[in-house]
Short mmCIF file of C-alpha atoms in Angstrom, two decimals:
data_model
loop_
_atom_site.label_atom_id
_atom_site.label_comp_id
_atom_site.label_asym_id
_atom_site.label_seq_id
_atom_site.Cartn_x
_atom_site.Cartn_y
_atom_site.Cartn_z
CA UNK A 1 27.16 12.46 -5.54
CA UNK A 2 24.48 10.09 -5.17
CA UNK A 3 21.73 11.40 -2.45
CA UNK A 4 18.52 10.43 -0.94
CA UNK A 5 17.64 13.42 0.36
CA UNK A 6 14.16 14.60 -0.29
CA UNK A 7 14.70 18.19 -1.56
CA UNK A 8 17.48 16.61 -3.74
CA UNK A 9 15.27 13.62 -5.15
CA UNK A 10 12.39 16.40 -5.59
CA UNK A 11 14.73 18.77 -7.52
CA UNK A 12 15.41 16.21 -10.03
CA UNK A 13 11.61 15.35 -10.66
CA UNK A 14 10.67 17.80 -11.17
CA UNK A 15 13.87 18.44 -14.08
CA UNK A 16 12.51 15.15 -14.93
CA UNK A 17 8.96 16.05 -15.40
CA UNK A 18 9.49 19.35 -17.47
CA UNK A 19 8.20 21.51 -15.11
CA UNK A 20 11.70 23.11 -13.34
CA UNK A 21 14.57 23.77 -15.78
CA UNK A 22 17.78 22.53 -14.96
CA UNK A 23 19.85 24.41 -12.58
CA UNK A 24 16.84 25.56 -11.17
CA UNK A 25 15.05 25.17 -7.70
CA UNK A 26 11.35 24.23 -7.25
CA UNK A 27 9.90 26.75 -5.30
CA UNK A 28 8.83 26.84 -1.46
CA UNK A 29 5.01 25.79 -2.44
CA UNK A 30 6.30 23.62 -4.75
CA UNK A 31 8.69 21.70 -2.72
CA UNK A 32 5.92 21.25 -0.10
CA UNK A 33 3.47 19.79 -2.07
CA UNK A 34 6.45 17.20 -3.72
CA UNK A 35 7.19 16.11 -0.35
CA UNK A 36 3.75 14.95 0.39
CA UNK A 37 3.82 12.87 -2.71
CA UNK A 38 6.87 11.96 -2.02
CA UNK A 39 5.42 10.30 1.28
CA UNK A 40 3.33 9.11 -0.87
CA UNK A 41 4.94 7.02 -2.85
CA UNK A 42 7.64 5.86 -0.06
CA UNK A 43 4.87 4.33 1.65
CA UNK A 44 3.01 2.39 -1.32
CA UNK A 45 6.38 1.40 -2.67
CA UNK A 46 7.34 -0.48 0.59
CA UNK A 47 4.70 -2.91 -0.34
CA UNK A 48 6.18 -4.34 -3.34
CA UNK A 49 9.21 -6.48 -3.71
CA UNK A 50 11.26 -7.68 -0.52
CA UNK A 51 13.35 -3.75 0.96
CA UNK A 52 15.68 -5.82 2.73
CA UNK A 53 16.82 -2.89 4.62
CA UNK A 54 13.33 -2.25 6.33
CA UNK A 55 13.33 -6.09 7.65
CA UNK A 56 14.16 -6.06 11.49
CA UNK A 57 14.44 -9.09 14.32
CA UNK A 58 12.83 -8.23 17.63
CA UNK A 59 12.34 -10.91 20.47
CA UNK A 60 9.07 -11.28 21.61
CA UNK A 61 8.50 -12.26 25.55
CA UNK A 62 5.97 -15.26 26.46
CA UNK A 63 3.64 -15.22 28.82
CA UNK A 64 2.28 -17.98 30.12
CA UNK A 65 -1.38 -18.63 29.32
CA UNK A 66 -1.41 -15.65 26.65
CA UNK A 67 -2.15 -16.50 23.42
CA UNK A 68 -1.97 -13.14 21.01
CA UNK A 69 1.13 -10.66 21.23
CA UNK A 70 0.07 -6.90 19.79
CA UNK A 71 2.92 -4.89 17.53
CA UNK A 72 2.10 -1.28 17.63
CA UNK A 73 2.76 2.03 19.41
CA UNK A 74 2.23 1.10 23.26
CA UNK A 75 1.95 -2.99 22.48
CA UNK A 76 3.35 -5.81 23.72
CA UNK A 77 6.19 -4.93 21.35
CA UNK A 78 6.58 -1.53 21.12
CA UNK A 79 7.01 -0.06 17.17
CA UNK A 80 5.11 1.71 14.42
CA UNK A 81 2.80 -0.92 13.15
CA UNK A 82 4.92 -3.28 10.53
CA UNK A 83 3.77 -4.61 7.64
CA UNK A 84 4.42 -8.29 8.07
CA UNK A 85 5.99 -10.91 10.10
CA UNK A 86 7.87 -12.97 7.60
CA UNK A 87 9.03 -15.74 9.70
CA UNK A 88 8.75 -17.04 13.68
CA UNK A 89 10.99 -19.15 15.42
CA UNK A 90 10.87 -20.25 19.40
CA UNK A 91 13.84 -19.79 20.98
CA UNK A 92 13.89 -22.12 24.10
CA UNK A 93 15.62 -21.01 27.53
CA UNK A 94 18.45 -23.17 26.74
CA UNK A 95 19.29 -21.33 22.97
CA UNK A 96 18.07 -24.54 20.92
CA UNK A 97 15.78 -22.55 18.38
CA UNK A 98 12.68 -24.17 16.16
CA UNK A 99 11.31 -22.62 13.37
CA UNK A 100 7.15 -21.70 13.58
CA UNK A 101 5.17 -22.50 10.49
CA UNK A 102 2.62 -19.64 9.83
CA UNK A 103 -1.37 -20.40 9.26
CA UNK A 104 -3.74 -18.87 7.40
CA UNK A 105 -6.96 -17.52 9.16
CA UNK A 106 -8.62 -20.11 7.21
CA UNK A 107 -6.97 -22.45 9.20
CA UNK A 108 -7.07 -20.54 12.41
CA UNK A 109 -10.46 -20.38 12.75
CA UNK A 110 -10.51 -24.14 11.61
CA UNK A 111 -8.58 -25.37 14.64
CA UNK A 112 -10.34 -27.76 16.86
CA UNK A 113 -8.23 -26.89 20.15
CA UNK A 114 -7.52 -23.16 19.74
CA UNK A 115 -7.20 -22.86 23.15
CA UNK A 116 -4.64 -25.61 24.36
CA UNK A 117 -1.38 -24.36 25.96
CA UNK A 118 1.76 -26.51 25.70
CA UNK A 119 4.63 -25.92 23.43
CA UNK A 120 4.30 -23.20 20.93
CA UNK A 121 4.68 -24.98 17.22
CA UNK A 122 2.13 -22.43 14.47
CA UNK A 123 1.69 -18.90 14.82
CA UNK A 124 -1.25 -16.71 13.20
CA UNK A 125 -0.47 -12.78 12.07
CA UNK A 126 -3.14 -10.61 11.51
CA UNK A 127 -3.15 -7.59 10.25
CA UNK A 128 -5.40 -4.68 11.32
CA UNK A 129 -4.73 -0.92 10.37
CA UNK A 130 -3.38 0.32 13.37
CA UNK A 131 -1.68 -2.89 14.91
CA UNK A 132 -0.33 -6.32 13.91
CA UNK A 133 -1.40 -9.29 16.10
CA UNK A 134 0.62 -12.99 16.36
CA UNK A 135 -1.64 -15.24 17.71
CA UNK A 136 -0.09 -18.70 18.91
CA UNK A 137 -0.73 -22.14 18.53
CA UNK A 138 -0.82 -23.89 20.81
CA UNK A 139 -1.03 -20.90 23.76
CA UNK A 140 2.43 -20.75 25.64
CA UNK A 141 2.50 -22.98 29.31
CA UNK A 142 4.58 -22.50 32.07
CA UNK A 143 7.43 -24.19 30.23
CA UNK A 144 7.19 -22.57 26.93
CA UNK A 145 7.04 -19.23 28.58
CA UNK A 146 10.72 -19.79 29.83
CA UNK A 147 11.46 -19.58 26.14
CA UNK A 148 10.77 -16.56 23.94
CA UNK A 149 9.77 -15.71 20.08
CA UNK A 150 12.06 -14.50 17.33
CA UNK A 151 10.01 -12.95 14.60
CA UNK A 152 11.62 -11.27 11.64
CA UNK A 153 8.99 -8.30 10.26
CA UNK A 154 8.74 -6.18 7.00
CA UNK A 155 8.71 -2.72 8.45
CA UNK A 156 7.26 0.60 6.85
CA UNK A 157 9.78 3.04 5.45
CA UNK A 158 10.46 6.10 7.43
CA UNK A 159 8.48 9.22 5.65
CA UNK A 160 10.69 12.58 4.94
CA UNK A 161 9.08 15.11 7.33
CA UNK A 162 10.70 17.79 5.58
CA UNK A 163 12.60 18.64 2.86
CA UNK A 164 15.95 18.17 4.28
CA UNK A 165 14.85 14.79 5.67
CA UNK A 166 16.65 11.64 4.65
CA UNK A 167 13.91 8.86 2.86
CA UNK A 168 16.29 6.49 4.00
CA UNK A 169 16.22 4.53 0.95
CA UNK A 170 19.84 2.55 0.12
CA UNK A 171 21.34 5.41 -2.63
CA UNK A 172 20.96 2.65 -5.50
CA UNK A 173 17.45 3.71 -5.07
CA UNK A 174 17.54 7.56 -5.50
CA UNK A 175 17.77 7.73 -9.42
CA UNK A 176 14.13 5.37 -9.07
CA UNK A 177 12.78 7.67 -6.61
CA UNK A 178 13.11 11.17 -8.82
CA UNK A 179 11.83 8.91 -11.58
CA UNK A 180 8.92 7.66 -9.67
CA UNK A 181 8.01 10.77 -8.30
CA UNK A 182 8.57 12.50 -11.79
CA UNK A 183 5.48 10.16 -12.63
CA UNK A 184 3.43 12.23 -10.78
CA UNK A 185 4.35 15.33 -10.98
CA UNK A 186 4.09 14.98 -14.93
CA UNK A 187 0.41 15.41 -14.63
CA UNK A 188 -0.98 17.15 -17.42
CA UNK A 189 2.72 17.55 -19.30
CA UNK A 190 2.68 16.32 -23.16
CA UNK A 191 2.56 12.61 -23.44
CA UNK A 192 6.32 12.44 -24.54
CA UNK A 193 7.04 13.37 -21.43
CA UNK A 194 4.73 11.21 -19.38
CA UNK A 195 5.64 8.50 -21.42
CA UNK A 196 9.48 9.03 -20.84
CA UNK A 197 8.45 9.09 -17.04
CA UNK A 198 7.05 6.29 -17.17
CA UNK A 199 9.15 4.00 -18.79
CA UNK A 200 12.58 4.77 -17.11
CA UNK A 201 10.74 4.62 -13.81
CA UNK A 202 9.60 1.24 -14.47
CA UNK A 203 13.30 0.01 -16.09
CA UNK A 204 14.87 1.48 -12.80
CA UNK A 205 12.08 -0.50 -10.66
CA UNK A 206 13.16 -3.47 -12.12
CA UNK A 207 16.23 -3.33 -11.59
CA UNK A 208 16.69 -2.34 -8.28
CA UNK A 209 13.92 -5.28 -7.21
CA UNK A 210 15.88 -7.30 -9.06
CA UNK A 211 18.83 -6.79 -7.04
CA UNK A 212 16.88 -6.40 -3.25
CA UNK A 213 17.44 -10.40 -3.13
CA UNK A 214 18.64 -12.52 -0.28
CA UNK A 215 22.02 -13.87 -1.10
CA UNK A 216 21.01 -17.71 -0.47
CA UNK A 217 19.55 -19.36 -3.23
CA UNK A 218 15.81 -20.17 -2.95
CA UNK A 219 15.14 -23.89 -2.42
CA UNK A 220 11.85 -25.59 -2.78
CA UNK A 221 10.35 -28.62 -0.19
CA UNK A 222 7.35 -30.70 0.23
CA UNK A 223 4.88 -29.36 2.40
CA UNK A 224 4.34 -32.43 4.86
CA UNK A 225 1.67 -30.54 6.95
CA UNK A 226 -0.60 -30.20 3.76
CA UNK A 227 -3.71 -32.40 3.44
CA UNK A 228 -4.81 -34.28 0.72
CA UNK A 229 -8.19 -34.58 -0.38
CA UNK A 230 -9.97 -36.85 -2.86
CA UNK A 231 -13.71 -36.70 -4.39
CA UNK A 232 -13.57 -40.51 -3.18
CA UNK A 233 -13.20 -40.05 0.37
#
């Protein structure tokens, strides 16, 4: 049966990488030092592709006359720092809701009135290594502030603790994992083996990012808010 338990996914890299035989368990030491690459390599991997399953919605309360909202342990939104906000919307008291359009810091720090309040239309995330911050534009008033935000974020994936833990990765995943992590543990093994490591790793990658899609198909539109420069001008 298909498992995403840590000492299960561990078990089979190390099959995988040569250095247990089958049937066989890794030993205590052994199993330790796996898990911490194992962490490892849960949290780089959360960086590529989309991991639907990490992406959350949490409502964000206005206040007027504040313009930057903190996400992190003891913030204005309460969480383990997240990766990304993907998209904003405002939500106004009544339930109509209006999608934000993000900004670079580029054009952040370009913006002539960074301090006006009215209705909320852009939003800036940054990203620092112990918090995110949303910054918006323009800085919520008294009526805005009746509304609130609705940000969707890429979250980071939930490390195994020990070796019974769950990774918490959907169970398409697992074969990718022992592969992955067989990667590592390979160090030093005869290239046949590295090599074999490496490439079903990287065939199981791409197919599991090829499936972690959204189901709506992707459709392309003008960006009106773009400027248009000429050498003439």
């Amino acid at each position: 049966m298909t498992t995403t338990v840590a000492s299960a996914i561990i078990q089979k890299a190390y099959q995988n990488a040569g250095k247990v035989a089958r049937g066989l368990t890794p030993s205590p030491v052994q199993l330790l030092d796996a898990l911490s690459t194992l962490s490892d390599i849960i949290a780089f991997e959360v960086t590529k592709g989309l991991k639907l399953w990490l992406e959350t919605e949490v409502t964000v309360s206005l206040v007027a006359g504040r313009q930057a909202y903190s996400f992190r342990p003891g913030g204005d939104v309460s969480m383990v720092r997240p990766l990304k906000i993907k998209e904003a919307s405002y939500v106004a008291s009544g339930g109509a809701v209006r999608a934000l359009t993000p900004v670079s810091r580029e054009e952040w720090n370009r913006q002539p009135n960074r301090s006006g309040s009215g209705q909320v239309t852009q939003y800036f995330s940054e990203k620092l290594y112990d918090r995110l911050n949303l910054y918006c534009w323009l800085t919520p008033d008294t009526v805005a502030a009746t509304g609130h935000l609705l940000v969707v974020l890429a979250n980071q994936g939930s490390l195994p603790l020990t070796v019974t833990s769950d990774t918490r990765f959907p169970p398409e995943w697992s074969l990718f994992l022992q592969w992955r992590l067989g990667q590592e543990l390979a160090t030093g093994m005869p290239q046949e083996i590295t090599m074999r490591c490496d490439q079903i790793a990287l065939t199981y990658r791409e197919h599991v990012e090829a499936f972690d899609v959204e189901e709506a198909p992707t459709r392309f539109a003008i960006d009106t808010q773009a400027q248009s420069w000429s050498k003439f001008s």
